[in-house]
GROMACS .gro file of N, CA and C in nm:
model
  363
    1UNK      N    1   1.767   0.256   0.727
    1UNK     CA    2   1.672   0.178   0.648
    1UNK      C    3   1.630   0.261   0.528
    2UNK      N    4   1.644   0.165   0.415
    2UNK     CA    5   1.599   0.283   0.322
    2UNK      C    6   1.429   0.232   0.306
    3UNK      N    7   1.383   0.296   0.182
    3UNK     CA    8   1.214   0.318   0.177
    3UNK      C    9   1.186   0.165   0.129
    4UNK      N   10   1.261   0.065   0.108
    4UNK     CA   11   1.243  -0.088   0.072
    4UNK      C   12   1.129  -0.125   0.170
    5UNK      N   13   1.185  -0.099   0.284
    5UNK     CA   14   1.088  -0.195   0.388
    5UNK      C   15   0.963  -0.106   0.426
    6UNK      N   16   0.907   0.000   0.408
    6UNK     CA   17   0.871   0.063   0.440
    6UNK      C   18   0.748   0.058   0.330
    7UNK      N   19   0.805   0.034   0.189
    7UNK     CA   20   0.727   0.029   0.118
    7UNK      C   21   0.681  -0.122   0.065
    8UNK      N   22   0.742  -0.224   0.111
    8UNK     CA   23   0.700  -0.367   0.177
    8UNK      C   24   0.587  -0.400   0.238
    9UNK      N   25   0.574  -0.293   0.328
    9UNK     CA   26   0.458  -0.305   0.455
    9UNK      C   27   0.337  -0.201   0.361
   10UNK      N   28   0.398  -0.122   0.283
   10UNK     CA   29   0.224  -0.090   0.237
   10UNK      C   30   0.175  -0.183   0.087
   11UNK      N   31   0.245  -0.267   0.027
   11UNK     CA   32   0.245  -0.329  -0.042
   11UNK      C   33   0.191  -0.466   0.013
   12UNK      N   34   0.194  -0.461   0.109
   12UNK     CA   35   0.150  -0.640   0.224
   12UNK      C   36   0.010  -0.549   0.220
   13UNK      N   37   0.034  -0.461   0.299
   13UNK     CA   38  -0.163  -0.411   0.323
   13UNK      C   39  -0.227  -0.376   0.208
   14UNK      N   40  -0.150  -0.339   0.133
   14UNK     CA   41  -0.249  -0.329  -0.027
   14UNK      C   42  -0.313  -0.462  -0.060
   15UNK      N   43  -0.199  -0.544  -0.043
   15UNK     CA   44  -0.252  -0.707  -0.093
   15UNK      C   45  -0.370  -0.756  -0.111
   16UNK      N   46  -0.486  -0.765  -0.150
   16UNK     CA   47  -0.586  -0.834  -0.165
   16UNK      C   48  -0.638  -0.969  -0.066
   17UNK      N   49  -0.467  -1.011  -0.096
   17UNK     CA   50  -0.523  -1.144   0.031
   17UNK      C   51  -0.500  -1.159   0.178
   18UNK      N   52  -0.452  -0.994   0.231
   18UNK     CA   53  -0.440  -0.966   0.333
   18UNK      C   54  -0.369  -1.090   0.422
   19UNK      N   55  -0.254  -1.159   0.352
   19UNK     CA   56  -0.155  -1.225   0.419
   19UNK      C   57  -0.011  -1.124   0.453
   20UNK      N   58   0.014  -1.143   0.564
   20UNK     CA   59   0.145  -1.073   0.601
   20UNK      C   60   0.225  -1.133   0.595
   21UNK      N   61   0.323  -1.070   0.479
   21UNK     CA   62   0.438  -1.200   0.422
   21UNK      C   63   0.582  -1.223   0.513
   22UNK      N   64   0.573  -1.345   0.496
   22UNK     CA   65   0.686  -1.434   0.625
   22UNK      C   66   0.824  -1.295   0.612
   23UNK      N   67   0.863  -1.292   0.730
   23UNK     CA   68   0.962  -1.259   0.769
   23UNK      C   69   0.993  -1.078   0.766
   24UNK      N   70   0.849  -1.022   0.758
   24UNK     CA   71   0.872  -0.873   0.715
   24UNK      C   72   0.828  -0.796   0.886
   25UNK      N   73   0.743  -0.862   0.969
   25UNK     CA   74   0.709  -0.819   1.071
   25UNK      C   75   0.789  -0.893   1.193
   26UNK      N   76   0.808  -0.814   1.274
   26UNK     CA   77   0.859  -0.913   1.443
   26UNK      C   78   0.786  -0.983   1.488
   27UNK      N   79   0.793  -1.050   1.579
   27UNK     CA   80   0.691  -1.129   1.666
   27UNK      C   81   0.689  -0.986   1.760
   28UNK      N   82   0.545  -0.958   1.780
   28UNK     CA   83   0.489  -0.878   1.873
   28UNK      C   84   0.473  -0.702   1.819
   29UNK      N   85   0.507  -0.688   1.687
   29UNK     CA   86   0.507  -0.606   1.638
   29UNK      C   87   0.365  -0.499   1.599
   30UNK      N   88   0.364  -0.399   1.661
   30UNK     CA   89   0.240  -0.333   1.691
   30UNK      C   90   0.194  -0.161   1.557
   31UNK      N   91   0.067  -0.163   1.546
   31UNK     CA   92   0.044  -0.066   1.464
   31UNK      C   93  -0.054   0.041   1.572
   32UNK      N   94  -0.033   0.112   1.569
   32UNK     CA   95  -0.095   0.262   1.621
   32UNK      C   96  -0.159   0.325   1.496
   33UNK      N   97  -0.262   0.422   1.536
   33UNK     CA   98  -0.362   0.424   1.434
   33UNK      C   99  -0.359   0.641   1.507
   34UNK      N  100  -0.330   0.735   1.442
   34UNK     CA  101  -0.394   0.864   1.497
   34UNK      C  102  -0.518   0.892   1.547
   35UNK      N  103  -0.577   0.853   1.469
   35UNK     CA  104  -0.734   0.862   1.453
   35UNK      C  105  -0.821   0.786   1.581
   36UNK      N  106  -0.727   0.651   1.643
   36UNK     CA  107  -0.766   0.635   1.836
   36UNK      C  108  -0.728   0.625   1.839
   37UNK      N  109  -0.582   0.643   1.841
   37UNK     CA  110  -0.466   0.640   1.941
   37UNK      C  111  -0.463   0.520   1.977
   38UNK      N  112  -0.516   0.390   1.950
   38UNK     CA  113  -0.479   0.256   1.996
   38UNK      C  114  -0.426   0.192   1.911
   39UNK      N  115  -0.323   0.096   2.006
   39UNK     CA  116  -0.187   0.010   1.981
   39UNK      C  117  -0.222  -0.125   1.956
   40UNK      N  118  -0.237  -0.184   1.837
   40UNK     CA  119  -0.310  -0.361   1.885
   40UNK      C  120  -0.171  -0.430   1.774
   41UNK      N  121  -0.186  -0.581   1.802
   41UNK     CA  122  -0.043  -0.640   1.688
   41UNK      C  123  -0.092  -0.605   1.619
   42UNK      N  124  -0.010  -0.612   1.492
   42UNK     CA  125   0.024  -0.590   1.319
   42UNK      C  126  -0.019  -0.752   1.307
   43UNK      N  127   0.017  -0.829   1.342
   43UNK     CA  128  -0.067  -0.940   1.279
   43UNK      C  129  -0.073  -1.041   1.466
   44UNK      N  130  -0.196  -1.100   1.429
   44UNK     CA  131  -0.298  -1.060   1.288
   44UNK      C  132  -0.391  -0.966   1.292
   45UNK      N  133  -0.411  -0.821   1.391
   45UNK     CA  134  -0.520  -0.719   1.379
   45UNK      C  135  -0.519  -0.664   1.280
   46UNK      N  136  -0.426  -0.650   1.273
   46UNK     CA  137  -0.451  -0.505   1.106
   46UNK      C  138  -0.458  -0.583   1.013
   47UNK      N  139  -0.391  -0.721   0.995
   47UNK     CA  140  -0.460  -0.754   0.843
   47UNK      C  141  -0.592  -0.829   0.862
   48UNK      N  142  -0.611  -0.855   0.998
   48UNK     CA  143  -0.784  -0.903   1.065
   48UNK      C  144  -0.867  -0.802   0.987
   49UNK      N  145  -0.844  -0.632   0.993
   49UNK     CA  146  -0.947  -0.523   0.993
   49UNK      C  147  -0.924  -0.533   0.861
   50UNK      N  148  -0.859  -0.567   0.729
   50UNK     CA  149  -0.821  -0.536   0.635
   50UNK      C  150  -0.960  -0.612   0.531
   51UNK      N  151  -0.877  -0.769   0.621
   51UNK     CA  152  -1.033  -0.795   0.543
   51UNK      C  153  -1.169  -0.805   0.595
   52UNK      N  154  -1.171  -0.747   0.735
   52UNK     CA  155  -1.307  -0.633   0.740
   52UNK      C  156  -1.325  -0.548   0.664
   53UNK      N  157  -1.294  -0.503   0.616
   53UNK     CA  158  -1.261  -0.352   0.525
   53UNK      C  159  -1.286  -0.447   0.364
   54UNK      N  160  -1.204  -0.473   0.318
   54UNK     CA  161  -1.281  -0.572   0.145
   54UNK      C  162  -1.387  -0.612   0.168
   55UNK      N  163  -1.484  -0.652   0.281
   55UNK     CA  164  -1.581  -0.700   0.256
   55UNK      C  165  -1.665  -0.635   0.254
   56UNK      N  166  -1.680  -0.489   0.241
   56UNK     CA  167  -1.771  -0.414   0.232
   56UNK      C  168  -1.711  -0.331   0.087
   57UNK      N  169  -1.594  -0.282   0.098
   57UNK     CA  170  -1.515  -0.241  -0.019
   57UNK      C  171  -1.404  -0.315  -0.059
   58UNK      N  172  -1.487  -0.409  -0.165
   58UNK     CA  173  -1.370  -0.514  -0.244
   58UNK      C  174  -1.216  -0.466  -0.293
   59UNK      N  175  -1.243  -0.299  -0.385
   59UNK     CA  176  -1.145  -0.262  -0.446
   59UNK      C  177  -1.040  -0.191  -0.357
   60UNK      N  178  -1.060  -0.196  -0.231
   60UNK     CA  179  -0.972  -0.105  -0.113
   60UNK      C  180  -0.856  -0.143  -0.122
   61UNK      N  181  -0.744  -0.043  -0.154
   61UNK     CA  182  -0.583  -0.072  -0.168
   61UNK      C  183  -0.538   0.070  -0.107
   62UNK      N  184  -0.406   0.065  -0.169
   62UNK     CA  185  -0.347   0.211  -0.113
   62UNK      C  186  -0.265   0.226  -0.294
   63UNK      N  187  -0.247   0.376  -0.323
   63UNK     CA  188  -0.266   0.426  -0.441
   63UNK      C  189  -0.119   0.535  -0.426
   64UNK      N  190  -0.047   0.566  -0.518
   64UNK     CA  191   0.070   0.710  -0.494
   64UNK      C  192   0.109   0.695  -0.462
   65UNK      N  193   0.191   0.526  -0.358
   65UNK     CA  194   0.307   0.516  -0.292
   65UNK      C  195   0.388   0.574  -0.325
   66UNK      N  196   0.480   0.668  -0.195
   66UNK     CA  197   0.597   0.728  -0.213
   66UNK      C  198   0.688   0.685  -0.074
   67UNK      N  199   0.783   0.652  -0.109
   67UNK     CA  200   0.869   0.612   0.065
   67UNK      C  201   1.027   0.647   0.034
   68UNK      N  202   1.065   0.668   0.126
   68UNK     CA  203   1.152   0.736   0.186
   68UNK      C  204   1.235   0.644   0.335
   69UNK      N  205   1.336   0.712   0.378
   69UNK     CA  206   1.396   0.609   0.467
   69UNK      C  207   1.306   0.671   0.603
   70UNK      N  208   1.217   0.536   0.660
   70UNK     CA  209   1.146   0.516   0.763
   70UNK      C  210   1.014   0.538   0.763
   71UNK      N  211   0.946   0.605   0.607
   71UNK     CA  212   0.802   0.651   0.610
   71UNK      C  213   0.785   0.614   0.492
   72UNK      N  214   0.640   0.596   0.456
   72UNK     CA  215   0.554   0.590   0.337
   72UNK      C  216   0.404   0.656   0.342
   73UNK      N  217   0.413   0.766   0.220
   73UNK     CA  218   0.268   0.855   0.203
   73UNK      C  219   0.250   0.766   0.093
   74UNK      N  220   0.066   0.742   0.078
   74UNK     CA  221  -0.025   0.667   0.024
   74UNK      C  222  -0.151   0.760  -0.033
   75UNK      N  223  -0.197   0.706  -0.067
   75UNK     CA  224  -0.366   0.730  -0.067
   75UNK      C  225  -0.413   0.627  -0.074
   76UNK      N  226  -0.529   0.607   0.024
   76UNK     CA  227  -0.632   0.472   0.054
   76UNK      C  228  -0.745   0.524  -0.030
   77UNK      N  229  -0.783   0.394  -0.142
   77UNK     CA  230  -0.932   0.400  -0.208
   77UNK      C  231  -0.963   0.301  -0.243
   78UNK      N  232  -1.030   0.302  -0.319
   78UNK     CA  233  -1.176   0.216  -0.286
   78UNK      C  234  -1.295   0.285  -0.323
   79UNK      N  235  -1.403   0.231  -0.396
   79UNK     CA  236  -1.530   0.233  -0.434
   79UNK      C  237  -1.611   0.158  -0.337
   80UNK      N  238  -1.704   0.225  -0.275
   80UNK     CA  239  -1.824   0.211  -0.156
   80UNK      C  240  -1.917   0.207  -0.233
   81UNK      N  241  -2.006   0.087  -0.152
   81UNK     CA  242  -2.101   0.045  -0.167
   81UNK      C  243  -2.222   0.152  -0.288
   82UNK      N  244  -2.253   0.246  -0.238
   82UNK     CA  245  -2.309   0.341  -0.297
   82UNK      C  246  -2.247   0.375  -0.436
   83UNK      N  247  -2.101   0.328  -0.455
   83UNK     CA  248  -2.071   0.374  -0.570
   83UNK      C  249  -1.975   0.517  -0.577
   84UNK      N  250  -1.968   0.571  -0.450
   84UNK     CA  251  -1.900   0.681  -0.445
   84UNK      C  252  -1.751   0.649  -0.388
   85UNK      N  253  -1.634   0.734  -0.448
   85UNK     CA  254  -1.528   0.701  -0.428
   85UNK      C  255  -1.471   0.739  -0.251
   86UNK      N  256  -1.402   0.637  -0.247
   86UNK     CA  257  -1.303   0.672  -0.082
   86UNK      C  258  -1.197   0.729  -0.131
   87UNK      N  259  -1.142   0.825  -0.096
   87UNK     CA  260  -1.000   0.843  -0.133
   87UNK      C  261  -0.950   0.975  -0.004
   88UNK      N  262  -0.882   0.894   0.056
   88UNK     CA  263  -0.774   0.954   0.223
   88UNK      C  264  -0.603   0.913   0.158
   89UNK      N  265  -0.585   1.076   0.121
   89UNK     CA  266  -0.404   1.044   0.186
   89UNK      C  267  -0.393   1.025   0.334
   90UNK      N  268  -0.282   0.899   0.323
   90UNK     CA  269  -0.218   0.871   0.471
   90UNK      C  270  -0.114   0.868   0.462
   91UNK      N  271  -0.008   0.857   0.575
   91UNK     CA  272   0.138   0.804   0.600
   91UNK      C  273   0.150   0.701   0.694
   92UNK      N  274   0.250   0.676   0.698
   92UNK     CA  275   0.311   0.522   0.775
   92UNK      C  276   0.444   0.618   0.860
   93UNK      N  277   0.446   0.584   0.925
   93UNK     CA  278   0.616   0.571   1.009
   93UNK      C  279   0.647   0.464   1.064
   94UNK      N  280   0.726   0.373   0.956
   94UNK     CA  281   0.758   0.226   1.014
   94UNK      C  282   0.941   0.246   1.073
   95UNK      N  283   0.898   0.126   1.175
   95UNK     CA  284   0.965   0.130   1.297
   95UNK      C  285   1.043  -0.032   1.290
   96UNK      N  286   1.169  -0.004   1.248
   96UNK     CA  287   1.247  -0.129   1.237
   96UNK      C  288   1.376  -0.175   1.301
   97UNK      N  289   1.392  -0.284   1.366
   97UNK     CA  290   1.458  -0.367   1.410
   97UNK      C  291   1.516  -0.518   1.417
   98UNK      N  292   1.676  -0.536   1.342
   98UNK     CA  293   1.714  -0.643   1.304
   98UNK      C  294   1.651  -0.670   1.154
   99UNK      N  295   1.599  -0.576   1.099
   99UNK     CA  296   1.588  -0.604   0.976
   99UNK      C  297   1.441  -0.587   0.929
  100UNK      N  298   1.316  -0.640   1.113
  100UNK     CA  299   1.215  -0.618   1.098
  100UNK      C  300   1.107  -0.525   1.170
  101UNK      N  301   1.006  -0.493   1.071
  101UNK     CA  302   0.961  -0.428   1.153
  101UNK      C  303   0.856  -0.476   1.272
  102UNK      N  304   0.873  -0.366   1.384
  102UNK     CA  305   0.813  -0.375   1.529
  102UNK      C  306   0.738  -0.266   1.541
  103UNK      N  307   0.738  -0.143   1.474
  103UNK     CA  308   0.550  -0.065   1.487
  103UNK      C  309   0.594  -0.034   1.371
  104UNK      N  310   0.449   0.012   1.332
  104UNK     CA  311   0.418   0.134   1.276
  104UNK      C  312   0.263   0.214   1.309
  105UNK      N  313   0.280   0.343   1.276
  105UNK     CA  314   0.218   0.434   1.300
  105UNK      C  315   0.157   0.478   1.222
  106UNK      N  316   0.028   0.487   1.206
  106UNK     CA  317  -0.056   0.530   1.043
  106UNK      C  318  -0.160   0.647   1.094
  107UNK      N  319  -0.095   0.782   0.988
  107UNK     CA  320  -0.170   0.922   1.046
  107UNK      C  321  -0.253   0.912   0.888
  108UNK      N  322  -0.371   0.955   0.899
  108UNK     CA  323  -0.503   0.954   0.841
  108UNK      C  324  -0.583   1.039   0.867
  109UNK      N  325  -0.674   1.111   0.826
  109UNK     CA  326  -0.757   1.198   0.841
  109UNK      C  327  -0.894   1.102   0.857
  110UNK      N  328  -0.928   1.147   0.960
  110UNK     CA  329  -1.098   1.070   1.012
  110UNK      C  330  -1.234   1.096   0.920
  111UNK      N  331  -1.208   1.208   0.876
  111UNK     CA  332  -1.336   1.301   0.794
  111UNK      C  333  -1.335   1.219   0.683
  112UNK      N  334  -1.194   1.178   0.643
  112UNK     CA  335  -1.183   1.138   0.486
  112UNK      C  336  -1.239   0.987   0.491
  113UNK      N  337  -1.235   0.941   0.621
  113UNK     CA  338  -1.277   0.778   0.611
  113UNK      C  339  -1.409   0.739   0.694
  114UNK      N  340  -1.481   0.859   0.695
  114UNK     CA  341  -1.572   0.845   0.809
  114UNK      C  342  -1.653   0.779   0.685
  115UNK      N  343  -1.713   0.783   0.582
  115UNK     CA  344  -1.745   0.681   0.513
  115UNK      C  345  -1.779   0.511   0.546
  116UNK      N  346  -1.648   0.494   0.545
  116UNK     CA  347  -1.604   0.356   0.559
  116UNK      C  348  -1.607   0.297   0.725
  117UNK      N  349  -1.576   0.397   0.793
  117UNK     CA  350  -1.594   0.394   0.951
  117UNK      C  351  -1.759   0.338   0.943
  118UNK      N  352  -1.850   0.400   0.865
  118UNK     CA  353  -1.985   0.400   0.903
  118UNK      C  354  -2.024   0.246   0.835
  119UNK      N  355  -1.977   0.191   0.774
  119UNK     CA  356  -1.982   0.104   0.677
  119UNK      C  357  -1.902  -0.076   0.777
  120UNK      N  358  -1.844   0.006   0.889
  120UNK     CA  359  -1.775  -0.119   0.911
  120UNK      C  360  -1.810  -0.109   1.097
  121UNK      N  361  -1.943   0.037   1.120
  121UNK     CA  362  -1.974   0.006   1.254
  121UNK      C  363  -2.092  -0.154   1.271
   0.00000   0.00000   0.00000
């Protein structure tokens, strides 16, 4: 797989309208998170939390895409409420089969988003 699909899936979660576009995910296809270690679907949880996440920080995207065959490094930002900037490099390790993907794995630093963690307890 080259970095096409890989960089597909952070281009869907950048999206604004937090729709996951037809035919890029499996049926049953799961995202893992470092930061708890829990496994829930890719849709609709993660684009569920996504727009949890705009509604407190409208401008939240991912920034520096770089991908490669099976991964994509990012930076997540966004302007908080207060006015002060979010900004966490992350990576992806997407996980594909038949064309689509069935996980991925998103490593993140907790410190960098504890911000937004506090913002969306």
């Amino acid at each position: 797989m080259s970095g096409t699909i890989a960089r597909q899936v952070v281009e869907a979660l950048a999206d604004p309208s937090s729709t996951p576009p037809e035919g890029l995910f499996a049926p049953g296809a799961v995202t893992w998170h470092s930061f708890d270690e829990v496994e829930a679907p890719t849709v609709p949880d993660t684009f569920a939390s996504l727009v949890a996440i705009r509604a407190v920080v409208p401008d939240f995207t991912m920034t520096e895409l770089r991908t490669g065959d099976g991964y994509a490094q990012y930076v997540v930002t966004g302007t908080l409420p207060d006015g002060s900037t979010l900004r966490a490099p992350a990576a992806l390790v997407v996980h594909v089969d038949g064309g689509m993907v069935t996980r991925i794995e998103e490593y993140v630093d907790t410190g960098q988003l504890a911000p937004l963690f506090a913002l969306l307890a």
